[in-house]
mmCIF file of C-alpha atoms in Angstrom:
data_model
loop_
_atom_site.group_PDB
_atom_site.id
_atom_site.type_symbol
_atom_site.label_atom_id
_atom_site.label_comp_id
_atom_site.label_asym_id
_atom_site.label_seq_id
_atom_site.Cartn_x
_atom_site.Cartn_y
_atom_site.Cartn_z
ATOM 1 C CA MET G 1 -11.877 -15.181 -18.771
ATOM 2 C CA GLY G 2 -9.607 -12.903 -17.609
ATOM 3 C CA LEU G 3 -12.714 -9.653 -17.902
ATOM 4 C CA CYS G 4 -13.910 -12.011 -16.071
ATOM 5 C CA LEU G 5 -11.114 -12.244 -12.851
ATOM 6 C CA LEU G 6 -11.649 -8.165 -13.628
ATOM 7 C CA HIS G 7 -14.868 -7.409 -13.227
ATOM 8 C CA GLY G 8 -15.436 -9.888 -10.541
ATOM 9 C CA ARG G 9 -12.252 -8.270 -8.270
ATOM 10 C CA ALA G 10 -13.940 -5.641 -9.554
ATOM 11 C CA GLY G 11 -17.345 -5.113 -8.116
ATOM 12 C CA SER G 12 -18.490 -5.345 -10.855
ATOM 13 C CA PHE G 13 -20.252 -9.036 -10.986
ATOM 14 C CA GLU G 14 -22.791 -9.001 -13.880
ATOM 15 C CA SER G 15 -20.112 -8.239 -15.936
ATOM 16 C CA ALA G 16 -17.537 -10.546 -14.982
ATOM 17 C CA PHE G 17 -20.466 -13.415 -15.331
ATOM 18 C CA GLN G 18 -21.707 -12.158 -18.519
ATOM 19 C CA TYR G 19 -17.885 -12.436 -19.915
ATOM 20 C CA GLY G 20 -17.165 -15.559 -18.429
ATOM 21 C CA ARG G 21 -20.374 -17.400 -20.178
ATOM 22 C CA MET G 22 -19.252 -16.063 -23.249
ATOM 23 C CA ALA G 23 -15.889 -17.834 -22.103
ATOM 24 C CA LEU G 24 -17.105 -20.519 -21.288
ATOM 25 C CA GLN G 25 -19.114 -21.100 -24.961
ATOM 26 C CA GLU G 26 -16.332 -20.679 -26.622
ATOM 27 C CA THR G 27 -14.233 -23.649 -24.873
ATOM 28 C CA GLU G 28 -16.993 -25.397 -24.939
ATOM 29 C CA GLN G 29 -18.365 -25.492 -28.621
ATOM 30 C CA VAL G 30 -14.185 -27.254 -29.527
ATOM 31 C CA SER G 31 -14.834 -29.730 -25.782
ATOM 32 C CA ASP G 32 -11.922 -27.628 -24.075
ATOM 33 C CA ALA G 33 -12.605 -29.738 -20.981
ATOM 34 C CA TRP G 34 -9.554 -28.335 -19.005
ATOM 35 C CA LEU G 35 -10.365 -24.563 -20.165
ATOM 36 C CA SER G 36 -13.362 -24.608 -19.307
ATOM 37 C CA ALA G 37 -12.448 -25.475 -15.948
ATOM 38 C CA TRP G 38 -9.913 -22.865 -15.725
ATOM 39 C CA ILE G 39 -13.164 -20.059 -16.785
ATOM 40 C CA ARG G 40 -15.473 -21.796 -14.103
ATOM 41 C CA LEU G 41 -13.018 -21.468 -11.457
ATOM 42 C CA SER G 42 -13.496 -17.531 -13.207
ATOM 43 C CA ILE G 43 -16.828 -17.498 -12.954
ATOM 44 C CA ALA G 44 -16.922 -19.196 -9.084
ATOM 45 C CA VAL G 45 -14.306 -16.591 -7.347
ATOM 46 C CA ALA G 46 -16.758 -14.460 -8.458
ATOM 47 C CA HIS G 47 -19.369 -15.321 -7.124
ATOM 48 C CA ILE G 48 -17.211 -15.396 -3.969
ATOM 49 C CA TYR G 49 -16.640 -11.654 -4.321
ATOM 50 C CA HIS G 50 -20.348 -10.992 -5.384
ATOM 51 C CA GLY G 51 -20.915 -13.285 -1.482
ATOM 52 C CA LYS G 52 -22.554 -15.720 -3.393
ATOM 53 C CA LEU G 53 -20.311 -18.402 -1.282
ATOM 54 C CA ALA G 54 -23.800 -21.601 -1.510
ATOM 55 C CA GLU G 55 -23.334 -20.878 -5.084
ATOM 56 C CA ALA G 56 -19.999 -20.292 -5.146
ATOM 57 C CA ASP G 57 -18.947 -24.176 -3.495
ATOM 58 C CA ASP G 58 -21.315 -26.119 -5.918
ATOM 59 C CA LEU G 59 -19.754 -24.667 -8.789
ATOM 60 C CA LEU G 60 -16.335 -25.119 -6.985
ATOM 61 C CA ALA G 61 -16.964 -29.308 -6.215
ATOM 62 C CA GLU G 62 -17.657 -29.371 -9.954
ATOM 63 C CA ILE G 63 -14.742 -27.813 -11.043
ATOM 64 C CA GLU G 64 -12.546 -29.686 -8.879
ATOM 65 C CA VAL G 65 -13.627 -33.420 -10.275
ATOM 66 C CA LEU G 66 -12.846 -31.360 -13.677
ATOM 67 C CA PHE G 67 -9.355 -30.465 -12.684
ATOM 68 C CA ALA G 68 -9.266 -33.915 -11.536
ATOM 69 C CA GLU G 69 -10.550 -35.445 -14.854
ATOM 70 C CA CYS G 70 -7.762 -32.995 -16.559
ATOM 71 C CA GLY G 71 -4.740 -34.850 -14.354
ATOM 72 C CA ASP G 72 -4.697 -31.185 -12.964
ATOM 73 C CA SER G 73 -3.181 -30.911 -9.292
ATOM 74 C CA TYR G 74 -2.262 -27.105 -9.315
ATOM 75 C CA GLY G 75 -5.840 -26.681 -10.116
ATOM 76 C CA MET G 76 -7.631 -29.195 -8.244
ATOM 77 C CA THR G 77 -5.411 -27.439 -5.367
ATOM 78 C CA ILE G 78 -6.736 -24.013 -6.276
ATOM 79 C CA ALA G 79 -10.738 -25.205 -6.071
ATOM 80 C CA LEU G 80 -9.722 -26.669 -3.057
ATOM 81 C CA LEU G 81 -8.389 -23.432 -1.277
ATOM 82 C CA TRP G 82 -11.405 -21.403 -2.135
ATOM 83 C CA ARG G 83 -13.706 -24.514 -0.814
ATOM 84 C CA THR G 84 -12.091 -24.881 2.353
ATOM 85 C CA TRP G 85 -12.585 -19.922 2.784
ATOM 86 C CA VAL G 86 -16.063 -20.685 2.193
ATOM 87 C CA ALA G 87 -16.684 -23.073 4.452
ATOM 88 C CA TYR G 88 -14.361 -21.571 7.085
ATOM 89 C CA GLN G 89 -16.413 -18.143 6.338
ATOM 90 C CA SER G 90 -19.634 -20.130 6.998
ATOM 91 C CA GLU G 91 -18.861 -21.846 10.294
ATOM 92 C CA GLY G 92 -19.137 -25.452 9.159
ATOM 93 C CA GLU G 93 -16.755 -26.985 11.081
ATOM 94 C CA LEU G 94 -16.821 -30.587 9.974
ATOM 95 C CA GLN G 95 -16.108 -29.868 6.104
ATOM 96 C CA PHE G 96 -13.760 -27.218 6.381
ATOM 97 C CA LEU G 97 -11.774 -29.577 8.911
ATOM 98 C CA GLN G 98 -12.215 -32.274 5.787
ATOM 99 C CA HIS G 99 -11.354 -29.407 3.122
ATOM 100 C CA LEU G 100 -8.576 -28.619 5.099
ATOM 101 C CA GLU G 101 -6.336 -31.138 5.541
ATOM 102 C CA ARG G 102 -7.011 -32.803 2.151
ATOM 103 C CA LEU G 103 -5.380 -28.752 1.115
ATOM 104 C CA LEU G 104 -2.121 -28.842 3.065
ATOM 105 C CA VAL G 105 -1.636 -32.180 2.053
ATOM 106 C CA MET G 106 -2.350 -31.627 -1.955
ATOM 107 C CA MET G 107 -0.181 -27.740 -1.066
ATOM 108 C CA GLN G 108 2.690 -30.010 0.970
ATOM 109 C CA ASN G 109 2.977 -33.071 -1.460
ATOM 110 C CA GLY G 110 2.443 -30.073 -4.876
ATOM 111 C CA ASP G 111 4.958 -27.203 -3.887
ATOM 112 C CA TYR G 112 1.913 -25.296 -3.144
ATOM 113 C CA GLU G 113 3.154 -23.040 0.009
ATOM 114 C CA TYR G 114 3.004 -20.146 -2.348
ATOM 115 C CA LEU G 115 -0.450 -20.187 -2.707
ATOM 116 C CA VAL G 116 -0.653 -18.652 0.837
ATOM 117 C CA GLN G 117 2.578 -16.379 1.022
ATOM 118 C CA LYS G 118 1.653 -13.963 -2.250
ATOM 119 C CA ARG G 119 -1.451 -12.373 -4.894
ATOM 120 C CA THR G 120 -1.816 -15.748 -7.543
ATOM 121 C CA LEU G 121 -3.996 -15.283 -10.410
ATOM 122 C CA TYR G 122 -6.889 -16.516 -9.244
ATOM 123 C CA GLY G 123 -6.183 -17.108 -5.328
ATOM 124 C CA PRO G 124 -7.685 -13.470 -3.012
ATOM 125 C CA LYS G 125 -6.642 -10.470 -3.755
ATOM 126 C CA ASP G 126 -5.765 -9.542 0.138
ATOM 127 C CA ILE G 127 -3.733 -12.990 0.621
ATOM 128 C CA GLN G 128 -4.217 -12.250 4.291
ATOM 129 C CA GLN G 129 -7.769 -13.292 4.335
ATOM 130 C CA LEU G 130 -6.816 -16.901 4.173
ATOM 131 C CA VAL G 131 -4.624 -15.940 7.962
ATOM 132 C CA PRO G 132 -7.322 -16.876 9.853
ATOM 133 C CA MET G 133 -8.034 -20.377 8.853
ATOM 134 C CA LEU G 134 -4.078 -21.226 8.902
ATOM 135 C CA ILE G 135 -4.723 -20.062 12.670
ATOM 136 C CA ALA G 136 -7.838 -22.603 12.743
ATOM 137 C CA ALA G 137 -5.771 -24.595 11.342
ATOM 138 C CA GLN G 138 -3.570 -25.511 14.101
ATOM 139 C CA SER G 139 -5.718 -26.764 16.394
ATOM 140 C CA HIS G 140 -6.259 -29.530 13.971
ATOM 141 C CA ALA G 141 -3.850 -32.196 14.849
ATOM 142 C CA PRO G 142 -3.394 -33.323 10.981
ATOM 143 C CA VAL G 143 -1.777 -30.617 9.567
ATOM 144 C CA SER G 144 -1.280 -28.543 13.121
ATOM 145 C CA HIS G 145 2.296 -28.607 12.151
ATOM 146 C CA TYR G 146 2.409 -28.077 8.898
ATOM 147 C CA ALA G 147 -0.209 -25.127 9.280
ATOM 148 C CA SER G 148 2.500 -23.467 11.857
ATOM 149 C CA TYR G 149 4.718 -24.142 9.304
ATOM 150 C CA LEU G 150 2.756 -21.719 6.633
ATOM 151 C CA LEU G 151 1.975 -19.015 9.275
ATOM 152 C CA SER G 152 6.306 -18.777 9.943
ATOM 153 C CA GLY G 153 6.670 -17.813 6.353
ATOM 154 C CA LEU G 154 4.101 -14.643 6.491
ATOM 155 C CA GLY G 155 5.495 -14.163 10.363
ATOM 156 C CA LEU G 156 2.527 -14.796 11.848
ATOM 157 C CA GLU G 157 4.003 -17.885 14.391
ATOM 158 C CA GLN G 158 2.661 -16.423 17.240
ATOM 159 C CA ALA G 159 -0.819 -14.738 16.189
ATOM 160 C CA ALA G 160 -3.863 -16.444 17.814
ATOM 161 C CA TYR G 161 -5.737 -14.308 15.854
ATOM 162 C CA HIS G 162 -5.532 -12.384 12.699
ATOM 163 C CA PRO G 163 -8.460 -9.983 11.362
ATOM 164 C CA GLY G 164 -8.551 -11.171 7.751
ATOM 165 C CA TYR G 165 -7.119 -8.894 5.978
ATOM 166 C CA THR G 166 -4.640 -6.272 4.909
ATOM 167 C CA LEU G 167 -4.789 -2.371 6.890
ATOM 168 C CA ARG G 168 -3.681 -0.328 4.179
ATOM 169 C CA ILE G 169 -2.334 3.064 4.739
ATOM 170 C CA GLN G 170 -2.410 6.727 2.865
ATOM 171 C CA THR G 171 -0.346 9.180 4.165
ATOM 172 C CA LEU G 172 0.667 11.412 1.358
ATOM 173 C CA GLY G 173 -2.057 13.827 -0.064
ATOM 174 C CA GLU G 174 -4.931 13.070 1.782
ATOM 175 C CA PHE G 175 -5.186 10.549 5.256
ATOM 176 C CA LYS G 176 -7.075 7.557 4.675
ATOM 177 C CA VAL G 177 -7.230 3.829 5.922
ATOM 178 C CA PHE G 178 -8.835 1.339 4.178
ATOM 179 C CA LEU G 179 -9.370 -2.376 6.282
ATOM 180 C CA GLY G 180 -8.719 -5.052 2.959
ATOM 181 C CA ASP G 181 -10.823 -2.819 -0.175
ATOM 182 C CA ARG G 182 -13.591 -0.821 3.333
ATOM 183 C CA GLU G 183 -12.013 2.589 2.753
ATOM 184 C CA LEU G 184 -13.164 3.820 6.762
ATOM 185 C CA SER G 185 -15.531 6.286 6.762
ATOM 186 C CA ASP G 186 -15.443 9.392 9.686
ATOM 187 C CA LYS G 187 -18.408 7.466 10.771
ATOM 188 C CA ASP G 188 -16.566 4.174 11.814
ATOM 189 C CA TRP G 189 -13.511 6.586 13.487
ATOM 190 C CA GLN G 190 -16.621 7.337 15.898
ATOM 191 C CA ARG G 191 -14.510 9.749 18.008
ATOM 192 C CA GLY G 192 -11.677 12.285 15.835
ATOM 193 C CA LYS G 193 -8.718 11.741 19.019
ATOM 194 C CA ALA G 194 -9.272 8.052 17.431
ATOM 195 C CA LYS G 195 -7.512 8.767 14.419
ATOM 196 C CA GLU G 196 -5.407 11.648 15.812
ATOM 197 C CA LEU G 197 -4.404 8.450 18.395
ATOM 198 C CA PHE G 198 -3.887 5.901 15.294
ATOM 199 C CA GLN G 199 -2.046 8.991 13.006
ATOM 200 C CA LEU G 200 0.472 9.827 16.306
ATOM 201 C CA LEU G 201 0.673 6.392 16.096
ATOM 202 C CA VAL G 202 1.724 5.877 12.351
ATOM 203 C CA VAL G 203 3.895 9.082 12.601
ATOM 204 C CA LYS G 204 6.034 7.079 15.292
ATOM 205 C CA ARG G 205 6.129 3.703 13.878
ATOM 206 C CA LYS G 206 9.184 2.385 14.645
ATOM 207 C CA GLN G 207 9.123 2.621 18.676
ATOM 208 C CA LEU G 208 6.822 2.240 21.658
ATOM 209 C CA VAL G 209 5.054 5.661 22.487
ATOM 210 C CA PRO G 210 4.241 5.750 26.473
ATOM 211 C CA LYS G 211 1.094 6.490 27.847
ATOM 212 C CA GLU G 212 2.213 9.393 29.137
ATOM 213 C CA GLU G 213 3.512 10.963 26.299
ATOM 214 C CA ILE G 214 0.752 10.060 24.093
ATOM 215 C CA MET G 215 -1.511 12.262 26.734
ATOM 216 C CA SER G 216 0.705 14.539 26.919
ATOM 217 C CA LEU G 217 0.577 15.529 23.197
ATOM 218 C CA LEU G 218 -2.807 14.505 22.937
ATOM 219 C CA TYR G 219 -4.464 16.020 25.683
ATOM 220 C CA PRO G 220 -1.812 19.016 27.287
ATOM 221 C CA ASP G 221 -4.934 20.732 28.474
ATOM 222 C CA LEU G 222 -6.390 17.758 30.789
ATOM 223 C CA ASP G 223 -5.236 17.104 34.078
ATOM 224 C CA GLU G 224 -3.840 13.067 34.694
ATOM 225 C CA LYS G 225 -7.021 11.872 35.482
ATOM 226 C CA SER G 226 -9.118 12.852 32.358
ATOM 227 C CA GLY G 227 -6.363 12.609 30.167
ATOM 228 C CA ALA G 228 -6.706 8.839 30.768
ATOM 229 C CA ARG G 229 -10.181 8.485 30.705
ATOM 230 C CA ASP G 230 -10.086 10.196 27.119
ATOM 231 C CA PHE G 231 -7.399 8.317 26.448
ATOM 232 C CA LYS G 232 -8.884 5.051 26.778
ATOM 233 C CA VAL G 233 -12.300 5.666 24.938
ATOM 234 C CA ALA G 234 -10.147 6.730 22.661
ATOM 235 C CA LEU G 235 -7.882 3.531 22.294
ATOM 236 C CA ASN G 236 -11.045 1.669 22.301
ATOM 237 C CA ALA G 237 -12.955 3.381 19.369
ATOM 238 C CA LEU G 238 -9.202 3.256 17.775
ATOM 239 C CA ASN G 239 -9.400 -0.814 17.466
ATOM 240 C CA SER G 240 -12.899 -0.927 16.903
ATOM 241 C CA ALA G 241 -12.238 0.604 14.095
ATOM 242 C CA LEU G 242 -9.091 -0.769 12.279
ATOM 243 C CA GLU G 243 -11.231 -4.413 14.141
ATOM 244 C CA PRO G 244 -15.152 -3.889 14.313
ATOM 245 C CA GLY G 245 -15.664 -8.202 13.818
ATOM 246 C CA ARG G 246 -12.666 -8.406 16.718
ATOM 247 C CA GLN G 247 -14.238 -10.706 20.093
ATOM 248 C CA ALA G 248 -14.870 -8.631 22.715
ATOM 249 C CA ARG G 249 -11.450 -9.019 25.442
ATOM 250 C CA SER G 250 -9.235 -10.622 23.170
ATOM 251 C CA ASN G 251 -5.838 -8.519 21.876
ATOM 252 C CA PRO G 252 -6.226 -6.205 19.691
ATOM 253 C CA PHE G 253 -4.259 -7.700 16.526
ATOM 254 C CA PHE G 254 -2.635 -4.131 14.825
ATOM 255 C CA VAL G 255 -1.803 -2.027 17.960
ATOM 256 C CA GLN G 256 -0.174 -3.475 20.119
ATOM 257 C CA ARG G 257 0.472 -2.908 24.220
ATOM 258 C CA HIS G 258 3.978 -3.417 26.052
ATOM 259 C CA GLY G 259 3.494 -2.648 29.299
ATOM 260 C CA ILE G 260 2.166 1.168 29.608
ATOM 261 C CA SER G 261 3.412 1.685 25.788
ATOM 262 C CA TYR G 262 1.481 1.738 23.085
ATOM 263 C CA GLY G 263 2.526 0.725 18.968
ATOM 264 C CA LEU G 264 1.986 -0.077 15.291
ATOM 265 C CA ASN G 265 1.947 -4.120 14.858
ATOM 266 C CA LEU G 266 4.790 -4.012 11.929
ATOM 267 C CA ALA G 267 4.624 -7.491 11.529
ATOM 268 C CA SER G 268 1.129 -6.728 10.825
ATOM 269 C CA GLY G 269 1.697 -7.276 7.467
ATOM 270 C CA LEU G 270 -0.084 -3.386 7.203
ATOM 271 C CA ILE G 271 0.707 -1.409 4.387
ATOM 272 C CA LEU G 272 2.311 2.087 4.483
ATOM 273 C CA ASP G 273 2.263 4.053 0.962
ATOM 274 C CA VAL G 274 5.180 6.124 3.000
ATOM 275 C CA VAL G 275 7.479 3.482 3.603
ATOM 276 C CA GLU G 276 7.389 1.559 0.363
ATOM 277 C CA PHE G 277 8.091 5.203 -1.555
ATOM 278 C CA GLU G 278 10.426 5.871 1.446
ATOM 279 C CA ALA G 279 11.533 2.752 0.095
ATOM 280 C CA HIS G 280 11.751 3.233 -3.790
ATOM 281 C CA VAL G 281 13.250 6.266 -3.821
ATOM 282 C CA LYS G 282 16.612 5.940 -1.233
ATOM 283 C CA GLY G 283 16.884 3.390 -4.004
ATOM 284 C CA GLY G 284 16.536 5.789 -6.984
ATOM 285 C CA LEU G 285 19.184 8.349 -4.536
ATOM 286 C CA GLU G 286 22.016 5.111 -4.479
ATOM 287 C CA GLU G 287 21.787 3.501 -7.842
ATOM 288 C CA THR G 288 24.776 4.658 -9.914
ATOM 289 C CA ASN G 289 22.939 3.249 -12.989
ATOM 290 C CA GLY G 290 20.882 5.606 -14.412
ATOM 291 C CA GLU G 291 17.485 3.886 -15.685
ATOM 292 C CA ARG G 292 17.626 2.303 -12.732
ATOM 293 C CA ALA G 293 17.963 4.925 -10.841
ATOM 294 C CA THR G 294 14.907 6.441 -13.350
ATOM 295 C CA VAL G 295 12.678 3.391 -12.847
ATOM 296 C CA LEU G 296 12.988 2.829 -8.545
ATOM 297 C CA LEU G 297 12.488 7.565 -8.662
ATOM 298 C CA GLU G 298 9.428 6.855 -11.076
ATOM 299 C CA LYS G 299 8.142 4.103 -8.927
ATOM 300 C CA GLY G 300 8.022 5.934 -5.582
ATOM 301 C CA LEU G 301 7.558 9.249 -7.011
ATOM 302 C CA GLN G 302 4.244 7.837 -8.325
ATOM 303 C CA LEU G 303 3.004 7.320 -4.497
ATOM 304 C CA TYR G 304 3.436 10.792 -3.504
ATOM 305 C CA HIS G 305 -0.195 12.935 -3.672
ATOM 306 C CA GLY G 306 1.152 16.576 -2.052
ATOM 307 C CA ASP G 307 2.095 16.648 1.992
ATOM 308 C CA TYR G 308 3.104 14.340 4.464
ATOM 309 C CA MET G 309 -0.256 13.788 6.885
ATOM 310 C CA PRO G 310 -1.663 17.259 5.323
ATOM 311 C CA ASP G 311 -4.355 17.357 8.390
ATOM 312 C CA ARG G 312 -1.863 16.958 10.780
ATOM 313 C CA ARG G 313 0.778 19.554 9.555
ATOM 314 C CA TYR G 314 0.604 22.164 12.977
ATOM 315 C CA ASP G 315 1.047 19.443 15.243
ATOM 316 C CA ASP G 316 4.072 19.147 16.679
ATOM 317 C CA TRP G 317 4.917 16.143 16.962
ATOM 318 C CA CYS G 318 4.470 15.571 13.168
ATOM 319 C CA ILE G 319 6.273 18.226 11.701
ATOM 320 C CA GLU G 320 9.739 16.946 11.925
ATOM 321 C CA GLU G 321 9.092 13.983 10.031
ATOM 322 C CA ARG G 322 6.637 15.621 7.362
ATOM 323 C CA GLU G 323 9.637 17.789 7.151
ATOM 324 C CA ARG G 324 12.137 15.033 6.373
ATOM 325 C CA ILE G 325 9.687 12.673 3.844
ATOM 326 C CA GLN G 326 9.340 16.612 2.145
ATOM 327 C CA VAL G 327 13.811 17.263 1.686
ATOM 328 C CA LEU G 328 13.058 13.736 0.723
ATOM 329 C CA TYR G 329 10.745 13.775 -1.821
ATOM 330 C CA LEU G 330 12.784 17.405 -2.903
ATOM 331 C CA ARG G 331 15.872 15.396 -3.329
ATOM 332 C CA SER G 332 14.643 12.696 -5.534
ATOM 333 C CA LEU G 333 12.803 15.123 -7.777
ATOM 334 C CA GLU G 334 16.176 16.884 -8.487
ATOM 335 C CA ARG G 335 17.705 13.621 -9.019
ATOM 336 C CA MET G 336 15.487 12.940 -11.614
ATOM 337 C CA ALA G 337 16.224 16.117 -13.446
ATOM 338 C CA LYS G 338 19.674 16.307 -13.703
ATOM 339 C CA LEU G 339 18.424 12.737 -14.595
ATOM 340 C CA CYS G 340 16.843 14.092 -17.844
ATOM 341 C CA VAL G 341 19.367 16.588 -18.581
ATOM 342 C CA GLU G 342 22.197 13.454 -18.842
ATOM 343 C CA THR G 343 20.279 12.364 -21.783
ATOM 344 C CA GLU G 344 19.035 16.052 -22.684
ATOM 345 C CA ALA G 345 15.431 15.089 -22.370
ATOM 346 C CA PHE G 346 14.972 19.091 -21.320
ATOM 347 C CA ASP G 347 10.950 19.072 -21.446
ATOM 348 C CA ARG G 348 11.004 16.257 -18.230
ATOM 349 C CA ALA G 349 13.890 17.765 -16.635
ATOM 350 C CA ILE G 350 11.049 20.709 -16.855
ATOM 351 C CA HIS G 351 8.736 19.189 -15.521
ATOM 352 C CA TRP G 352 9.992 17.748 -12.369
ATOM 353 C CA CYS G 353 12.139 21.188 -11.054
ATOM 354 C CA GLU G 354 8.965 23.425 -11.932
ATOM 355 C CA ARG G 355 7.232 20.679 -9.262
ATOM 356 C CA ILE G 356 10.045 21.230 -6.819
ATOM 357 C CA VAL G 357 9.621 25.048 -6.886
ATOM 358 C CA GLN G 358 6.153 24.724 -6.361
ATOM 359 C CA THR G 359 6.487 22.433 -2.995
ATOM 360 C CA ASP G 360 9.731 24.978 -2.032
ATOM 361 C CA GLU G 361 10.214 27.940 -3.966
ATOM 362 C CA CYS G 362 13.942 28.576 -2.813
ATOM 363 C CA TRP G 363 14.852 25.430 -4.142
ATOM 364 C CA GLU G 364 17.825 26.577 -5.737
ATOM 365 C CA GLU G 365 18.964 23.448 -7.613
ATOM 366 C CA ALA G 366 16.203 24.161 -9.404
ATOM 367 C CA TYR G 367 16.278 27.447 -10.390
ATOM 368 C CA ARG G 368 20.258 26.737 -11.916
ATOM 369 C CA LEU G 369 19.089 23.528 -13.665
ATOM 370 C CA LEU G 370 15.694 25.169 -15.009
ATOM 371 C CA MET G 371 18.302 28.255 -16.101
ATOM 372 C CA TYR G 372 20.131 25.265 -17.768
ATOM 373 C CA CYS G 373 17.177 23.754 -19.332
ATOM 374 C CA HIS G 374 15.804 26.729 -21.199
ATOM 375 C CA TYR G 375 19.231 28.173 -21.896
ATOM 376 C CA ARG G 376 19.911 24.671 -24.277
ATOM 377 C CA GLN G 377 16.562 25.051 -25.706
ATOM 378 C CA ASN G 378 17.376 28.504 -26.830
ATOM 379 C CA ASN G 379 14.680 30.449 -24.814
ATOM 380 C CA ARG G 380 17.069 32.342 -23.288
ATOM 381 C CA ASN G 381 13.875 34.733 -22.004
ATOM 382 C CA GLN G 382 12.273 32.378 -20.089
ATOM 383 C CA ALA G 383 15.837 31.364 -18.723
ATOM 384 C CA LEU G 384 16.456 34.470 -17.178
ATOM 385 C CA LYS G 385 12.699 34.837 -15.845
ATOM 386 C CA TRP G 386 13.779 31.657 -13.474
ATOM 387 C CA TYR G 387 17.031 33.744 -12.546
ATOM 388 C CA TYR G 388 14.500 36.662 -11.424
ATOM 389 C CA ARG G 389 12.479 35.308 -10.218
ATOM 390 C CA CYS G 390 14.929 32.819 -7.693
ATOM 391 C CA CYS G 391 16.543 36.316 -6.766
ATOM 392 C CA LYS G 392 13.164 37.455 -5.439
ATOM 393 C CA GLU G 393 11.808 34.123 -3.430
ATOM 394 C CA LEU G 394 15.592 33.730 -1.805
ATOM 395 C CA ASP G 395 15.113 37.448 -0.799
ATOM 396 C CA ARG G 396 11.680 37.831 0.201
ATOM 397 C CA GLU G 397 11.812 34.338 1.836
ATOM 398 C CA LEU G 398 15.372 34.122 3.338
ATOM 399 C CA GLY G 399 17.007 37.326 3.448
ATOM 400 C CA VAL G 400 20.315 36.059 1.005
ATOM 401 C CA ALA G 401 21.811 36.336 -2.627
ATOM 402 C CA PRO G 402 21.812 33.439 -4.925
ATOM 403 C CA MET G 403 25.018 31.097 -4.376
ATOM 404 C CA GLU G 404 27.450 31.938 -6.970
ATOM 405 C CA SER G 405 27.608 28.828 -9.099
ATOM 406 C CA THR G 406 24.005 30.205 -9.717
ATOM 407 C CA LYS G 407 25.353 34.388 -11.107
ATOM 408 C CA MET G 408 28.080 32.043 -13.341
ATOM 409 C CA MET G 409 24.406 29.923 -14.898
ATOM 410 C CA TYR G 410 23.231 33.832 -15.208
ATOM 411 C CA ASP G 411 26.588 35.367 -16.882
ATOM 412 C CA THR G 412 26.223 32.377 -18.887
ATOM 413 C CA VAL G 413 22.989 33.483 -20.439
ATOM 414 C CA MET G 414 23.416 36.345 -20.729
ATOM 415 C CA GLN G 415 26.791 36.546 -22.786
ATOM 416 C CA THR G 416 25.011 34.263 -25.103
ATOM 417 C CA TYR G 417 22.425 36.432 -24.721
ATOM 418 C CA VAL G 418 24.388 39.652 -26.389
ATOM 419 C CA THR G 419 26.637 37.929 -28.117
ATOM 420 C CA ASP G 420 23.161 36.935 -30.385
ATOM 421 C CA LEU G 421 22.187 39.865 -30.329
#
């Protein structure tokens, strides 16, 4: 059953169906109707991800009856949730409204509102795909109040339109944008300036950016009229890339306009890797408990696949944010190394310090920690090599000598080295 769900969500549909049929044979042999219903639900969900909506609806109708016979209201609600979504996608308005009314009543009676608020095992892998049908439900009088209540829980009570997927943005190591599971290609952007405009809005996401400022940053060599023309073209291409199914003349969802300023809709539920990275590592840097700090820092560092916005490294509007993120990354590595030293996990500490000097060859604390770790491992030659490299890099890059604390570490290594000789 679990493998059926896993392969269905991953797009391996033949494998999903095969595992589902195998599981069903086992439960039907022992007449376990309840578990068989859940396995059938897994198969139905795999059909949905395979785009076979009509077949899925037939299965879901049978599954709903099976759960009813077992007295499982939760299973009935899950099956009905999917039937409602399928009807909405198939534009069967009458069937959609009939399913919708029953669904929201069951959700309200069973306190199942979390089904549209967070991911569950049998629910959609992208919870945002349910939002458009909740917006549509607001126009249906019998359930409009409860639908509005559910949308308010998602922070979307004012939304008149939603594209039906989560916008995911990767900025660390390589810039990528995903509409749900689908990655945007260069062709999807249509124009290079559309992508650059989006990157600018991502960097300045905490503020609205006036149109004039955008034009001065992206089109510094154009006159005002030409810049305004090219900006409009880039903005239209950007909105088309992010929301290819949006109806003409409807307001974009992800890029919002306020007067003559533009910005990202941060209430849209978009996922931005640098935001998650920053939240984890800042929590780890502030945490006083070593074990909890390690967990948080590791979660954040797993997201760091490289420099922030690498293809915008030479743009003035990105440099400050890029350097800020890099310093946060280096501080996190240093804290991880020190936590490892505290537990005498010297090899791990060396690993983190080497990552530091790969990024910043003048981060002197990393050299001190490397010297100390090798010294504690009785590898004094390696400790001395790191000291000499530290001296070389500081002189080459900054024209300065090591700090007194680094020299003291060197003296400690040398004294022990001489004594051993």
